[in-house]
Coordinates of C-alpha atoms in Angstrom, one line a residue:
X1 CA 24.2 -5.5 -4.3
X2 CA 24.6 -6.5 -0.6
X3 CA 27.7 -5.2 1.5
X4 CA 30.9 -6.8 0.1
X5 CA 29.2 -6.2 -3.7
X6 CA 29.4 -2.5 -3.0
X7 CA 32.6 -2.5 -1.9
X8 CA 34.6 -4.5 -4.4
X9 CA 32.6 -2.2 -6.6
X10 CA 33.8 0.9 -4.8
X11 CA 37.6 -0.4 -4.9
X12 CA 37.1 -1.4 -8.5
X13 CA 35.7 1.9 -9.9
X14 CA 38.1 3.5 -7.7
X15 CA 41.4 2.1 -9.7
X16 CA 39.7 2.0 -12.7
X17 CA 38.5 5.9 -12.8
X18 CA 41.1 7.2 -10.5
X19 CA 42.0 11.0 -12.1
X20 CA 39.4 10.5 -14.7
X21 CA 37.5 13.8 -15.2
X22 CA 33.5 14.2 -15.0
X23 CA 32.4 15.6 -18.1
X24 CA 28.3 15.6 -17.1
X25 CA 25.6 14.2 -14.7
X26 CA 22.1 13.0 -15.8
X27 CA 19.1 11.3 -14.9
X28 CA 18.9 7.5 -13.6
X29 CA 15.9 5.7 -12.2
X30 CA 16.2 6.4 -8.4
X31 CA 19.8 8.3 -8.3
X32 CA 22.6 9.2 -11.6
X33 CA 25.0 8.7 -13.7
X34 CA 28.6 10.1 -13.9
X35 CA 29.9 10.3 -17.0
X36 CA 33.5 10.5 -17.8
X37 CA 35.7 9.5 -21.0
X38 CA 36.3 5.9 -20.2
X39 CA 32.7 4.8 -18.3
X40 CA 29.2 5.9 -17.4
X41 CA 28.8 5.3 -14.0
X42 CA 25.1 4.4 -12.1
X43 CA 24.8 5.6 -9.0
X44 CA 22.0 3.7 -7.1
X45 CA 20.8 5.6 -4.0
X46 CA 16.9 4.6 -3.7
X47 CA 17.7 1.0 -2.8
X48 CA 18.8 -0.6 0.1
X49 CA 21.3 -1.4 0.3
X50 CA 23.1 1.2 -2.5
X51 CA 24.2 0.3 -6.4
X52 CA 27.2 1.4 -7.9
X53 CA 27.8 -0.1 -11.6
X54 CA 29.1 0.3 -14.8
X55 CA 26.5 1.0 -17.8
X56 CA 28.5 -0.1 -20.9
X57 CA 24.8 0.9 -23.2
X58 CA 24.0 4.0 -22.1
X59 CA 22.9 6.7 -24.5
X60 CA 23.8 9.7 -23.0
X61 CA 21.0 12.7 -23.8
X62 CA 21.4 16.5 -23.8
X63 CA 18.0 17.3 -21.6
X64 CA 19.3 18.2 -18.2
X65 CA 16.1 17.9 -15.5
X66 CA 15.8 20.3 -12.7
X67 CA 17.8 18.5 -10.2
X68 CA 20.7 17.3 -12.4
X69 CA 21.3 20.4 -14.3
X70 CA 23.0 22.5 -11.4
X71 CA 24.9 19.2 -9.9
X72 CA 25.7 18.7 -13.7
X73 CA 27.0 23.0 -13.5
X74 CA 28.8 22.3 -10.1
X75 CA 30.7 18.6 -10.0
X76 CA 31.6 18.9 -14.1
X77 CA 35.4 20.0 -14.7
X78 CA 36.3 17.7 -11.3
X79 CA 39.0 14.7 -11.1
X80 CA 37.8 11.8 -9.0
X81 CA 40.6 11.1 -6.4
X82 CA 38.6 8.3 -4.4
X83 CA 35.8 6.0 -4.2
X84 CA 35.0 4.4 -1.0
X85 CA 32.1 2.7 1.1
X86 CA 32.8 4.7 4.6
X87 CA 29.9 3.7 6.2
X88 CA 28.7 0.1 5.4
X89 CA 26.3 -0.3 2.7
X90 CA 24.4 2.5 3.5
X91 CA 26.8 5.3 2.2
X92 CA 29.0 5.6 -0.6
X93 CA 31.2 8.7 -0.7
X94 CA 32.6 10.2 -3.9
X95 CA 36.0 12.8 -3.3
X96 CA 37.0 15.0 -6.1
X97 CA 39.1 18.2 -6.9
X98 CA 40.0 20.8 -9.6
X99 CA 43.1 23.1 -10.0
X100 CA 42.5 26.7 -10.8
X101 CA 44.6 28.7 -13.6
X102 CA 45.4 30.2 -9.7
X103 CA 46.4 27.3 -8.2
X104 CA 44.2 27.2 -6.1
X105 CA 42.6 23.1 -5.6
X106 CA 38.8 23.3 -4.8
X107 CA 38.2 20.0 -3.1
X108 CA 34.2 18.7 -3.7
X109 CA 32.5 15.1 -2.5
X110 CA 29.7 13.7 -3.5
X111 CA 27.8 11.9 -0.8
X112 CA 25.1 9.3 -1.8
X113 CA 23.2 7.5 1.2
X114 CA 20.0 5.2 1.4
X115 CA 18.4 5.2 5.3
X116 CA 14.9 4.4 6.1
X117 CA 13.7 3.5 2.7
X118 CA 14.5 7.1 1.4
X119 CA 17.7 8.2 -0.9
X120 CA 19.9 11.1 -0.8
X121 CA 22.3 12.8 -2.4
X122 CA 24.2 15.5 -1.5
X123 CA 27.3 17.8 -2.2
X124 CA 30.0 18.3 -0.1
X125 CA 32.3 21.5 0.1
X126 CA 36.4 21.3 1.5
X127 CA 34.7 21.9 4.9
X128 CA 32.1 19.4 5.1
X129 CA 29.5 22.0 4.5
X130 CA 26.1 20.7 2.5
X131 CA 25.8 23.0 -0.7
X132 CA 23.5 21.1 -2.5
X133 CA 21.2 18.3 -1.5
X134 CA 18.0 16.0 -3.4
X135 CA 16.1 12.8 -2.1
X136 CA 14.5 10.6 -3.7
X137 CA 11.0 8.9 -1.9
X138 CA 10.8 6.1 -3.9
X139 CA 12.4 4.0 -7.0
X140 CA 9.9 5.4 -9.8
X141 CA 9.6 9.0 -8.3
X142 CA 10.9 12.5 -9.3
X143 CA 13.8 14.2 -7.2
X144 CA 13.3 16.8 -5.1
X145 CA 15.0 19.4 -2.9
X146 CA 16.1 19.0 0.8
X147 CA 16.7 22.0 1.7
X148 CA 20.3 21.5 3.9
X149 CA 22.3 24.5 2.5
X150 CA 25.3 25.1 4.6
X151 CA 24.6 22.4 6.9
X152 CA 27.8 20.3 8.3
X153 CA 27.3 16.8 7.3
X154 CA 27.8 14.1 9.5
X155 CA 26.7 10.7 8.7
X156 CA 24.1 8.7 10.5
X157 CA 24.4 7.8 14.2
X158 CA 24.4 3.9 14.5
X159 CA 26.1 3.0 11.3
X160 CA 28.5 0.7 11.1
X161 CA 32.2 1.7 9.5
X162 CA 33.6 -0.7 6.7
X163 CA 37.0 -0.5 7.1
X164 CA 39.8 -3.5 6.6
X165 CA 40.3 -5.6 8.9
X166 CA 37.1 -6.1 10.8
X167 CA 37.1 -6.7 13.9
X168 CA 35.8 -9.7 14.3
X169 CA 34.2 -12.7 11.8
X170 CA 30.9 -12.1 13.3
X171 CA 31.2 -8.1 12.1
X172 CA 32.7 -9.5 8.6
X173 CA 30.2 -12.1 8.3
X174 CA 27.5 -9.2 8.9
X175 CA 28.9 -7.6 5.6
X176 CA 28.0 -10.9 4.3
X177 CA 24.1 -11.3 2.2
X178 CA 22.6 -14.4 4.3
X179 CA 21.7 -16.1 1.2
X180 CA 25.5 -16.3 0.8
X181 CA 26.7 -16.4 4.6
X182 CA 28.1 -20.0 5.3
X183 CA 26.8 -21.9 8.0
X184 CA 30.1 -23.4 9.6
X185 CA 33.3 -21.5 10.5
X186 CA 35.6 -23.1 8.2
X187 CA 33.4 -21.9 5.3
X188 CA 33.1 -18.7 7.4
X189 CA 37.0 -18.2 7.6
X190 CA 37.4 -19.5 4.5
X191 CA 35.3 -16.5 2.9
X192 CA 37.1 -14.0 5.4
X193 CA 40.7 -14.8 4.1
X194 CA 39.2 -15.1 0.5
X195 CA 38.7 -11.6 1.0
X196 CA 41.4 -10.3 3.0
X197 CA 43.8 -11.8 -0.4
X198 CA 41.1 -9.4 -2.4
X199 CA 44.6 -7.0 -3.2
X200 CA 43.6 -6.7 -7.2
X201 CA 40.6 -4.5 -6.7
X202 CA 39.3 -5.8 -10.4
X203 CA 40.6 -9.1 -10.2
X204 CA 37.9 -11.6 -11.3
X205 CA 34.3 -11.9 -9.7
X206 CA 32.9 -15.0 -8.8
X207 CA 29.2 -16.6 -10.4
X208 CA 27.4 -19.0 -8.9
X209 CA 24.9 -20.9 -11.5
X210 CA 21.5 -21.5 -9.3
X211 CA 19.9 -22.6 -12.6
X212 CA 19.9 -22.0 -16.6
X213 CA 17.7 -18.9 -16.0
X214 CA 19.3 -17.0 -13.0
X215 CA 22.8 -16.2 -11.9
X216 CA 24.3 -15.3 -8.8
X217 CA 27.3 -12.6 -9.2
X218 CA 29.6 -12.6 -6.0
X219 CA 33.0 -11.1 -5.5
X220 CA 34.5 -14.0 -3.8
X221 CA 33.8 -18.1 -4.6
X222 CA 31.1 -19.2 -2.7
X223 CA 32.2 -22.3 -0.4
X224 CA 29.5 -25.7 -1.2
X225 CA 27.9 -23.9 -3.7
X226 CA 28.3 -26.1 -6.6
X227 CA 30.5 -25.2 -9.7
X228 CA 31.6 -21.5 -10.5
X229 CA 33.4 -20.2 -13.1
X230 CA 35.4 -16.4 -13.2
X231 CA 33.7 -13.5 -14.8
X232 CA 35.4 -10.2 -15.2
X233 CA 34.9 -7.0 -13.3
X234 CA 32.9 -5.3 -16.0
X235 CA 30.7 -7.6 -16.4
X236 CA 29.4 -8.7 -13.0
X237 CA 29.2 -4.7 -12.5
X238 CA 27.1 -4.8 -15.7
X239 CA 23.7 -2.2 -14.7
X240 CA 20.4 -3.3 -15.5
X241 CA 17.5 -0.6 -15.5
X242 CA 15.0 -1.6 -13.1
X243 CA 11.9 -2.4 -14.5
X244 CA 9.7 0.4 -13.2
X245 CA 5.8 -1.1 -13.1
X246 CA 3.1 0.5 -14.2
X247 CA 1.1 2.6 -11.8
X248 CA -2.9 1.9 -11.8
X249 CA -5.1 3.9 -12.4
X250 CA -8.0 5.8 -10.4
X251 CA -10.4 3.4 -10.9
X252 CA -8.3 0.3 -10.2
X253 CA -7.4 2.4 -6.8
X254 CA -10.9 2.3 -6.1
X255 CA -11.4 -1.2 -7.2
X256 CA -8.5 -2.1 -5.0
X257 CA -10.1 -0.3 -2.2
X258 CA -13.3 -1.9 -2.1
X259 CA -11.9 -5.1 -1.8
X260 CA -10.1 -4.4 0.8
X261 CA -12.9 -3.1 2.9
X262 CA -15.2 -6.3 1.8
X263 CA -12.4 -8.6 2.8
X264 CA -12.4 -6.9 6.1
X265 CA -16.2 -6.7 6.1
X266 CA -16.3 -10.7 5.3
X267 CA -13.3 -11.7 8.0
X268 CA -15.2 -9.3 11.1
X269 CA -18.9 -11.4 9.7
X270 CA -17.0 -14.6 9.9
X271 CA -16.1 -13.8 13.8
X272 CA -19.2 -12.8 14.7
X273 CA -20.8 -15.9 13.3
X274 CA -19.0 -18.0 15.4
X275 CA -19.1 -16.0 18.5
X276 CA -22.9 -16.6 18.0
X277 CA -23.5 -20.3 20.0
X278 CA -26.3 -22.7 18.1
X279 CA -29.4 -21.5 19.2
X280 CA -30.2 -25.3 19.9
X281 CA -27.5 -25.7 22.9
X282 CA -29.5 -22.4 24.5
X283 CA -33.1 -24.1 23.7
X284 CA -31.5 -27.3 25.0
X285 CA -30.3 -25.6 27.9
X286 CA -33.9 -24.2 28.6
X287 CA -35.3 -27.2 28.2
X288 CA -33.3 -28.6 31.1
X289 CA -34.3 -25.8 33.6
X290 CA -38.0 -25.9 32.6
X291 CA -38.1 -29.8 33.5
X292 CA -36.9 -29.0 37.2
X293 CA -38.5 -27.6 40.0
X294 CA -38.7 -24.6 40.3
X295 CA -36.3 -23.1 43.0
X296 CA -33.2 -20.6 43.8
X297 CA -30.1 -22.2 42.8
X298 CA -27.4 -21.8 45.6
X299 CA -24.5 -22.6 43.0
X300 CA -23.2 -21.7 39.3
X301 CA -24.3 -24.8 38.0
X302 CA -26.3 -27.4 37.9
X303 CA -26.8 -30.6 36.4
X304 CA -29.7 -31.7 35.0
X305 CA -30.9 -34.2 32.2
X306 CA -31.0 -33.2 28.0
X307 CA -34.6 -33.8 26.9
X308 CA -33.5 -32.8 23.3
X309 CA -30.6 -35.9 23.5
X310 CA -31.9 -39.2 22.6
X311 CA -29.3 -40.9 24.9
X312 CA -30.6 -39.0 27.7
X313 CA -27.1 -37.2 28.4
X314 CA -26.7 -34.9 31.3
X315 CA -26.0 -31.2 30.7
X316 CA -24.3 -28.9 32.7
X317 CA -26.0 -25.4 33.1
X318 CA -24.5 -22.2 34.2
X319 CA -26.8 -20.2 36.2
X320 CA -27.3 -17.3 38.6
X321 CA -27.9 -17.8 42.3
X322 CA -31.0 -16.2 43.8
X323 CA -32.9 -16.2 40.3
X324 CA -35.7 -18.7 39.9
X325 CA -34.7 -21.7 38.0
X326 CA -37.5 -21.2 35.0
X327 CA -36.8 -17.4 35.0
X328 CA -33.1 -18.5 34.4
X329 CA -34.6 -21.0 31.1
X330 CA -36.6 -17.9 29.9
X331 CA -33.7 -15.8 29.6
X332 CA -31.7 -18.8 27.8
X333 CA -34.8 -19.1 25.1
X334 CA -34.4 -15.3 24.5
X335 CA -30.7 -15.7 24.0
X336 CA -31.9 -18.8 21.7
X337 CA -34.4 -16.3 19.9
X338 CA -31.4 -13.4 19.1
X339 CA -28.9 -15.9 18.1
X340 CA -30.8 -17.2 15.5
X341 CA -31.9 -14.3 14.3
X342 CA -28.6 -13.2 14.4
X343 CA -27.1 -16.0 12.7
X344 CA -29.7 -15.6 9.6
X345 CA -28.7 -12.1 9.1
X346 CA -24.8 -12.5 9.4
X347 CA -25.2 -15.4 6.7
X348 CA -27.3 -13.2 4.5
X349 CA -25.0 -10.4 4.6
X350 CA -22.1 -13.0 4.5
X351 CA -23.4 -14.5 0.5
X352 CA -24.2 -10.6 -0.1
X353 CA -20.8 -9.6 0.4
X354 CA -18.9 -12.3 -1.3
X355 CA -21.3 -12.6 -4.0
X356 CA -19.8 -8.6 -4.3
X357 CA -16.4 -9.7 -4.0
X358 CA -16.7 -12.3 -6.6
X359 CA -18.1 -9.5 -9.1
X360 CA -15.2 -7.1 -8.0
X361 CA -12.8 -9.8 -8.6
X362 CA -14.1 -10.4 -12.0
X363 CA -13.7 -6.7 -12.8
X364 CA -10.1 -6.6 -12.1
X365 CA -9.5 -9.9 -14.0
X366 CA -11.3 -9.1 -16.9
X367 CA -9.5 -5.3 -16.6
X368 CA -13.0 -3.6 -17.4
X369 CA -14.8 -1.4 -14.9
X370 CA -18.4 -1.2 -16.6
X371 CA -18.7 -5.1 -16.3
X372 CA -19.8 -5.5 -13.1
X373 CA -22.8 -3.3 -13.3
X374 CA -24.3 -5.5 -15.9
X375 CA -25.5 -7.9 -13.1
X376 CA -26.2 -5.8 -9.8
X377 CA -27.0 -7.7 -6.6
X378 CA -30.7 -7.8 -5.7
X379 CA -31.8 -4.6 -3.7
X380 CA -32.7 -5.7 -0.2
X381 CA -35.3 -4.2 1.4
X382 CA -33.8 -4.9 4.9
X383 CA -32.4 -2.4 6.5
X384 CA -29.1 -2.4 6.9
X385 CA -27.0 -2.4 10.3
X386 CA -26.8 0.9 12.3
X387 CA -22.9 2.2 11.5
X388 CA -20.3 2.8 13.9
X389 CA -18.9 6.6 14.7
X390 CA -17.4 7.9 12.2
X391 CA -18.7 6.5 9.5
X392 CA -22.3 7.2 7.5
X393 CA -25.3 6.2 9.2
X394 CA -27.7 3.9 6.2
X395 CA -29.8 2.9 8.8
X396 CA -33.4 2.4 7.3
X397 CA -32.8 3.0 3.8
X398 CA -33.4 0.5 1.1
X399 CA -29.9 -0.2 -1.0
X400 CA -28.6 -1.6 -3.9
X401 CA -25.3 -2.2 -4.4
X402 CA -23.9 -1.9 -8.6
X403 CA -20.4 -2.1 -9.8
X404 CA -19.0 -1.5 -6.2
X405 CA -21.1 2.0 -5.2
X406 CA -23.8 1.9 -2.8
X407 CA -26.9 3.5 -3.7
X408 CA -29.4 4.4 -0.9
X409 CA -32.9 6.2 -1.6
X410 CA -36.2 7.1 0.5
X411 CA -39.6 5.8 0.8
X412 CA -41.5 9.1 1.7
X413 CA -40.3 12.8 2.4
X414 CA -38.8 12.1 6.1
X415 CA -36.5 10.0 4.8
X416 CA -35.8 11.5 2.0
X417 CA -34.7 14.5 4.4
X418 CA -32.7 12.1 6.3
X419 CA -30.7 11.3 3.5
X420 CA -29.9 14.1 2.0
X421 CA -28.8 16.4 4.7
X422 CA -27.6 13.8 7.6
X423 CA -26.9 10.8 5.8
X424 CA -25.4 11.7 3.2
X425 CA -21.3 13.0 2.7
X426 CA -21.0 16.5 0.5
X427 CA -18.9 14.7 -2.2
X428 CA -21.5 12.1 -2.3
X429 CA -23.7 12.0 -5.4
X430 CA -27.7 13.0 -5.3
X431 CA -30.4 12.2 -8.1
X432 CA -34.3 13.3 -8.6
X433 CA -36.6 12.6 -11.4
X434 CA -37.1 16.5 -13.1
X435 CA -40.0 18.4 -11.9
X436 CA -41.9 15.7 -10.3
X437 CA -42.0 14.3 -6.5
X438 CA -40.0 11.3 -6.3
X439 CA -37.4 9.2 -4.4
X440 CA -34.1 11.0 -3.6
X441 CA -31.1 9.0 -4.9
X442 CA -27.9 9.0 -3.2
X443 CA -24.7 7.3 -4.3
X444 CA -22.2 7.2 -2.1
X445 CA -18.9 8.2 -3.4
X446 CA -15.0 7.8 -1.1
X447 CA -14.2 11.3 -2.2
X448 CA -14.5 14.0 -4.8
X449 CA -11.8 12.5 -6.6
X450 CA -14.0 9.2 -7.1
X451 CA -14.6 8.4 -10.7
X452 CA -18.1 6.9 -10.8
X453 CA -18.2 4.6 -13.9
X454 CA -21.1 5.5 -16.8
X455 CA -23.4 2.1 -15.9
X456 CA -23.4 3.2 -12.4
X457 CA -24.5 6.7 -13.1
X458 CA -27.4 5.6 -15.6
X459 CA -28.4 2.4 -12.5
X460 CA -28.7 5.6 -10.1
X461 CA -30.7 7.8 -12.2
X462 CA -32.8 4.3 -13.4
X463 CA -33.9 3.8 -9.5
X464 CA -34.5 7.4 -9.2
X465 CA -36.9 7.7 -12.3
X466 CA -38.4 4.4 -11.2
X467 CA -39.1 5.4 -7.2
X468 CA -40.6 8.2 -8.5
X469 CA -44.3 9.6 -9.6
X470 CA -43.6 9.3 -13.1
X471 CA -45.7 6.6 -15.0
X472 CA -43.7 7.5 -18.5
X473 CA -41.0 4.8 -20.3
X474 CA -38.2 7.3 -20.1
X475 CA -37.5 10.3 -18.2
X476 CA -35.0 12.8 -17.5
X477 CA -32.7 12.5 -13.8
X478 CA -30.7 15.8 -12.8
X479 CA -27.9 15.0 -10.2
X480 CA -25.9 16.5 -8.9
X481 CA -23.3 16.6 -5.3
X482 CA -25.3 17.0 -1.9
X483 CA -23.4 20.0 -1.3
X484 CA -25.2 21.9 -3.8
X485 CA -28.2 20.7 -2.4
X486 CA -30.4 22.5 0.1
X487 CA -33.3 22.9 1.8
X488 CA -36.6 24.9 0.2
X489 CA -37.1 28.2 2.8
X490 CA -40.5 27.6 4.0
X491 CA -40.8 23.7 2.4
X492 CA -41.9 20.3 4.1
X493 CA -39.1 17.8 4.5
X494 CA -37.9 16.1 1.6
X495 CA -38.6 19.5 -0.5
X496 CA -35.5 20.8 -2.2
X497 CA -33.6 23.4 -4.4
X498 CA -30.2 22.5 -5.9
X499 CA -27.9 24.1 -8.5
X500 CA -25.1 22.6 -10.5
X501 CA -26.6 19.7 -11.6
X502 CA -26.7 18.0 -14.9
X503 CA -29.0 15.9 -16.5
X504 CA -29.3 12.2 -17.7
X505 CA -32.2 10.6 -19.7
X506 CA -32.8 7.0 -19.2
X507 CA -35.8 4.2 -19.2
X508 CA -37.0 2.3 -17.2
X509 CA -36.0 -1.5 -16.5
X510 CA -38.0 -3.9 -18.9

């Protein structure tokens, strides 16, 4: 509910419950209820802006959590005196007091904000003191403890009062949700007076039909908004649980992830692509300074005829004074060279990575993880692009990428070495055909928490039994993390000892 919601609901709850006694507090999603012997209150606080209904179907249960059990110990046995909105829509506060066998009035107040995407709650003593506080970090989230004890509470610096009359229209119309906020002023006065006449605090609400599916509850009529017919207080402050959606899991994290980067890797391959000129406007180009004399240009360009046009146009070249002419075309026949060969790899990498994007999609469609690794992209033998800092260096490796993992392996002992002990990341995954020379095998993992699907474990140990001396159908892999492998004391490169490890039996490809 935006601004004036909230505080017709305030001023409605406030004559309807006023000296009504809280019996309990429990559990909502993202704040609480209030129970007392005429209503069960909802009190919204991890929303923006706040919530503050009546739930006429709650089913009130005896578990108490951790964070509503003492609130339930301390606020139950108190009358509500008032319920008001003090600071805009950002603040509701909640007085209440109890009389003693003694006499004596203990005076309590429940203060329930929403700032910065975070909700609080806290209790108030008859001097302002904090003696109990809990925030909630998101809708679907546990409470838990701020720890404010004896703190004097003062609300947020910058928050804007609601209190009758505003100042101004433009202040009033701020209150106003700008789906609802009339465009001209007589609408806009209109609205104000509607409300300033507001003196039944549960007089009827207003709804607004925006179609047979969906309807608009609003405390005042909506000027040249079609038809509306009343509804009473109850129910347009009628709560409705919000749904809570499910959260995914691990591997649907990591699915998500890798996306993401080969998105990112597909947009940065598209920009370099066409920062890359056509390699024929350089050869072109070259072609123009060849067919001159040679000489020292005095100026940063020159005109001079295109051979490669059939029209014969004229091109204009951009050269350097005081270098030779054909030097100049040389250099612009190199620049032809790289950007051709530059172009052919970008594209390659380009249909490698969105043919992996496409797979990845499929996984997430078809909602099963092992599917992509049923048709792995080819392994390609080129190798692949020095890294920047930071990240791992696969420079010279041969890779394969299966169901979203990369997995990197050696040609000969140095680069096995490589691999394994500068390559490589210590959560990453290692794999070596038992008690024979062979390939290492690493499969590159985001972190120890990564769940590496079956397939993709069984592809791994598959390259490592068939990059290896082995001449047998089937054989057995051990792998293992790279921090439990090390070097052998006194061994070549690429000679190993590891611990840890487990083993896989698999065959080889048909």
């Amino acid at each position: 509910m935006d601004t004036l919601q909230l505080a017709a609901a305030a001023q409605c709850l406030d004559h309807q419950l006023a000296r009504q006694v809280i019996q309990g507090i429990s559990d909502a999603p993202g704040g609480l209820y209030l129970h007392t012997a005429k209503a069960h209150i909802a009190l919204i606080v991890q929303r923006a802006p706040l919530g503050l209904w009546w739930d006429t179907a709650f089913q009130k249960s005896g578990a108490l959590t951790t964070w509503s059990s003492p609130l339930h110990q301390r606020f139950s046995g108190f009358r509500i005196q008032r319920i008001r909105v003090p600071w805009a829509d950002r603040i509701v506060r909640m007085d209440c007091s109890r009389v003693h066998i003694s006499k004596r009035v203990d005076q309590i107040s429940l203060i329930a904000e929403c700032f910065g995407g975070r909700g609080n709650i806290a209790l108030l003593d008859e001097t302002q003191h904090i003696r109990w506080a809990w925030r909630w970090d998101r809708l679907d989230g546990k409470a838990a403890p701020r720890f404010l004890p004896g703190v004097v509470y003062a609300p947020p610096e910058g928050s804007l009062p609601f209190t009758q009359p505003l100042p101004s229209a433009a202040a009033w119309l701020r209150r106003v949700a700008p789906r609802y906020r009339p465009q001209n002023a007589a609408d806009q006065e209109a609205m104000r007076e509607a409300w300033s006449r507001h003196l039944e605090p549960c007089a009827p609400w207003w709804r607004h039909a925006v179609d047979t599916d969906q309807a608009v509850v609003y405390p005042l009529p909506l000027p040249d908004q079609g038809p509306t017919r009343e509804i009473s207080a109850q129910e347009a402050l009628r709560f409705v649980p919000p749904a809570i959606l499910p959260q995914p899991s691990a591997p649907e994290r990591i699915l998500a992830r890798q996306r993401e980067r080969l998105q990112h890797r597909i947009r940065k391959m598209r920009q370099d692509m066409a920062r890359w000129e056509d390699p024929e406007v350089y050869r072109a180009q070259a072609f123009a300074l060849f067919a001159l004399p040679d000489a020292m240009p005095s100026t940063l360009h020159i005109s001079a005829p295109d051979h490669t046009s059939a029209t014969g146009a004229t091109l204009i070249v951009s050269v350097t004074p005081g270098t030779s002419l054909h030097r100049q075309a040389q250099g612009y026949m190199r620049q032809a060279q790289r950007s051709q060969r530059a172009r052919r790899e970008i594209a390659l990498r380009l249909q490698e990575a969105e043919q992996l994007l496409q797979q990845l999609t499929a996984v997430t469609e078809d909602g099963s993880i092992g599917s992509a690794t049923g048709s792995p992209t080819p392994a390609d033998s080129t190798p692949v692009k020095a890294s920047k800092k930071g990240t791992p260096d696969d420079t010279g490796f041969h890779h394969q990428v299966i169901g979203g993992f990369t997995l990197l392996w050696g040609k000969n002992a140095k680069e096995n070495d490589h691999l394994t002990f500068r390559a490589a990341k210590p959560w990453d995954l290692w794999f070596h055909i038992q008690d024979l020379g062979g390939s290492h095998v690493v499969l590159r993992r985001e972190n120890r928490q990564t769940v590496v699907p079956e397939a993709v474990m069984a592809a791994a140990a598959r390259i490592a039994l068939q990059q290896s001396q082995s001449r047998a159908i089937s054989g057995e892999v051990d792998w293992t993390e790279i921090r439990h492998v090390h070097r052998k004391p006194g061994g070549g490169p690429g000679q190993v000892t590891y611990r840890h490890f487990q083993s896989i039996r698999v065959r080889r490809n048909d």
